[in-house]
Coordinates of C-alpha atoms in Angstrom, one line a residue:
M17 CA 22.6 -14.9 -100.2
I18 CA 20.7 -18.2 -99.7
I19 CA 20.4 -20.4 -96.3
K20 CA 19.0 -24.1 -96.7
G21 CA 17.9 -26.0 -94.5
I22 CA 14.7 -24.1 -93.8
L23 CA 11.9 -26.0 -91.0
D24 CA 10.9 -23.9 -89.1
V25 CA 8.7 -20.4 -89.4
E26 CA 10.3 -18.7 -87.0
D27 CA 14.1 -19.3 -89.5
A28 CA 12.4 -18.0 -91.8
K29 CA 11.8 -15.1 -90.1
D30 CA 15.0 -15.0 -88.7
A31 CA 16.6 -15.9 -92.2
V32 CA 14.1 -12.3 -92.8
K33 CA 16.8 -10.4 -90.2
F34 CA 19.3 -11.6 -91.1
G35 CA 18.8 -10.3 -94.9
A36 CA 19.3 -13.8 -97.1
D37 CA 17.9 -13.1 -100.3
G38 CA 16.0 -16.9 -100.0
I39 CA 15.5 -19.4 -98.5
V40 CA 15.3 -23.4 -99.2
V41 CA 12.7 -25.8 -97.6
S42 CA 14.3 -29.1 -97.2
N43 CA 14.8 -31.6 -94.8
H44 CA 18.5 -32.6 -97.2
G45 CA 15.9 -35.8 -98.7
G46 CA 15.7 -37.3 -94.9
R47 CA 18.8 -38.3 -95.1
Q48 CA 21.2 -36.3 -92.8
L49 CA 17.9 -35.5 -90.7
D50 CA 16.1 -39.0 -89.9
G51 CA 13.0 -38.6 -89.2
V52 CA 12.6 -35.0 -89.5
M53 CA 9.1 -32.9 -91.1
S54 CA 8.6 -33.4 -94.7
S55 CA 9.3 -30.1 -97.4
A56 CA 5.5 -30.5 -97.8
K57 CA 4.7 -30.0 -95.0
A58 CA 6.3 -26.8 -93.9
L59 CA 6.3 -24.7 -97.0
P60 CA 3.0 -23.8 -96.1
A61 CA 3.8 -21.4 -93.2
I62 CA 6.7 -20.0 -93.7
A63 CA 5.6 -19.5 -96.9
D64 CA 2.2 -17.0 -95.6
A65 CA 4.9 -16.2 -92.4
V66 CA 7.8 -15.2 -95.4
K67 CA 6.0 -14.3 -98.7
G68 CA 7.1 -11.8 -101.1
D69 CA 10.1 -11.2 -98.1
M70 CA 12.3 -13.4 -99.9
K71 CA 12.5 -16.1 -102.5
I72 CA 11.6 -19.2 -101.1
F73 CA 13.4 -22.7 -103.0
V74 CA 12.1 -26.1 -102.0
D75 CA 14.0 -29.7 -102.4
S76 CA 13.4 -32.6 -101.3
G77 CA 11.2 -35.3 -103.1
I78 CA 10.1 -33.6 -105.6
R79 CA 10.2 -36.9 -107.9
T80 CA 7.4 -35.9 -110.8
G81 CA 6.2 -32.5 -112.5
L82 CA 2.9 -32.8 -110.1
D83 CA 5.3 -32.3 -107.2
V84 CA 6.5 -29.4 -109.1
V85 CA 3.1 -27.9 -109.3
R86 CA 2.4 -29.7 -106.2
M87 CA 4.7 -27.5 -104.2
L88 CA 4.6 -24.2 -106.1
A89 CA 1.1 -24.5 -105.2
L90 CA 2.3 -25.4 -101.6
G91 CA 4.3 -21.7 -100.7
A92 CA 7.3 -22.3 -102.9
D93 CA 8.5 -19.7 -105.8
C94 CA 10.8 -22.2 -107.3
A95 CA 11.4 -26.4 -106.7
M96 CA 14.7 -27.7 -106.9
L97 CA 15.8 -31.3 -108.8
G98 CA 17.5 -33.1 -106.8
R99 CA 18.9 -36.6 -107.1
S100 CA 16.9 -37.5 -110.3
Y101 CA 18.3 -35.1 -112.7
I102 CA 21.4 -36.5 -111.6
Y103 CA 19.6 -40.4 -111.4
A104 CA 19.0 -39.2 -115.6
L105 CA 22.5 -37.2 -115.8
A106 CA 24.8 -41.6 -114.5
A107 CA 22.0 -42.6 -116.3
Q108 CA 22.0 -41.6 -120.1
G109 CA 24.7 -37.8 -120.0
Q110 CA 22.5 -34.8 -121.9
A111 CA 19.7 -36.7 -123.5
G112 CA 18.3 -38.2 -120.3
V113 CA 18.4 -35.0 -118.4
E114 CA 16.5 -33.6 -122.0
N115 CA 13.9 -36.4 -121.4
L116 CA 13.1 -35.6 -117.3
L117 CA 12.9 -31.8 -117.8
D118 CA 10.3 -33.3 -121.5
L119 CA 8.5 -36.0 -119.7
Y120 CA 8.1 -33.0 -115.4
E121 CA 7.5 -30.3 -118.2
K122 CA 4.8 -32.6 -119.6
R123 CA 3.7 -33.7 -116.4
D124 CA 3.3 -29.3 -115.1
A125 CA 1.0 -28.8 -118.3
R126 CA -1.7 -31.6 -117.8
C127 CA -1.8 -30.2 -113.6
H128 CA -2.7 -26.8 -115.3
D129 CA -4.9 -28.2 -118.6
I130 CA -7.0 -29.5 -116.5
N131 CA -9.0 -27.0 -114.9
R132 CA -6.1 -24.0 -114.6
R133 CA -9.0 -21.9 -113.1
Q134 CA -10.4 -24.2 -110.1
I135 CA -6.3 -25.3 -109.4
H136 CA -5.6 -21.8 -109.2
S137 CA -8.8 -20.9 -107.0
R138 CA -8.2 -23.4 -105.2
F139 CA -4.4 -23.1 -104.7
E140 CA -4.0 -19.5 -103.8
S141 CA -6.5 -20.2 -100.8
R142 CA -5.1 -21.4 -97.5
F143 CA -7.7 -24.2 -97.4
A144 CA -6.0 -25.6 -100.5
R145 CA -2.1 -25.2 -99.0
K146 CA -3.5 -27.5 -96.0
Y147 CA -5.6 -29.6 -97.9
L148 CA -2.6 -30.9 -99.9
N149 CA -0.2 -30.4 -97.1
R150 CA -2.6 -34.0 -95.8
L151 CA -2.0 -35.4 -99.3
S152 CA 1.7 -35.1 -99.8
R153 CA 2.0 -36.7 -95.6

């Protein structure tokens, strides 16, 4: 069972108690819950609380490969692509989705190639997660 819509540390801890296999840190794209915090802002504290107890997925605000890298750095195990692949599918069908995934992969690879060791050590630190969280507002 995966529970979607988690933005609070206590809710994430409850999901562990209930036996969930994973959670999706999500504000539902900000559409249904106008004015709530972003997934990127909620993610670091949730990851600190339940990382290793269950899989942590994240969605909302994922538009580029850099967004994927950012969410992984903030503690997610997996970033979900929401509207972007639907738009690509509507515009160009399968070829559009394949192109979109190529763009994500190239951007992700570029981010990793910049300085893999430096990025890894920074992202692993708690300070870096807080810093990246401020940048993603």
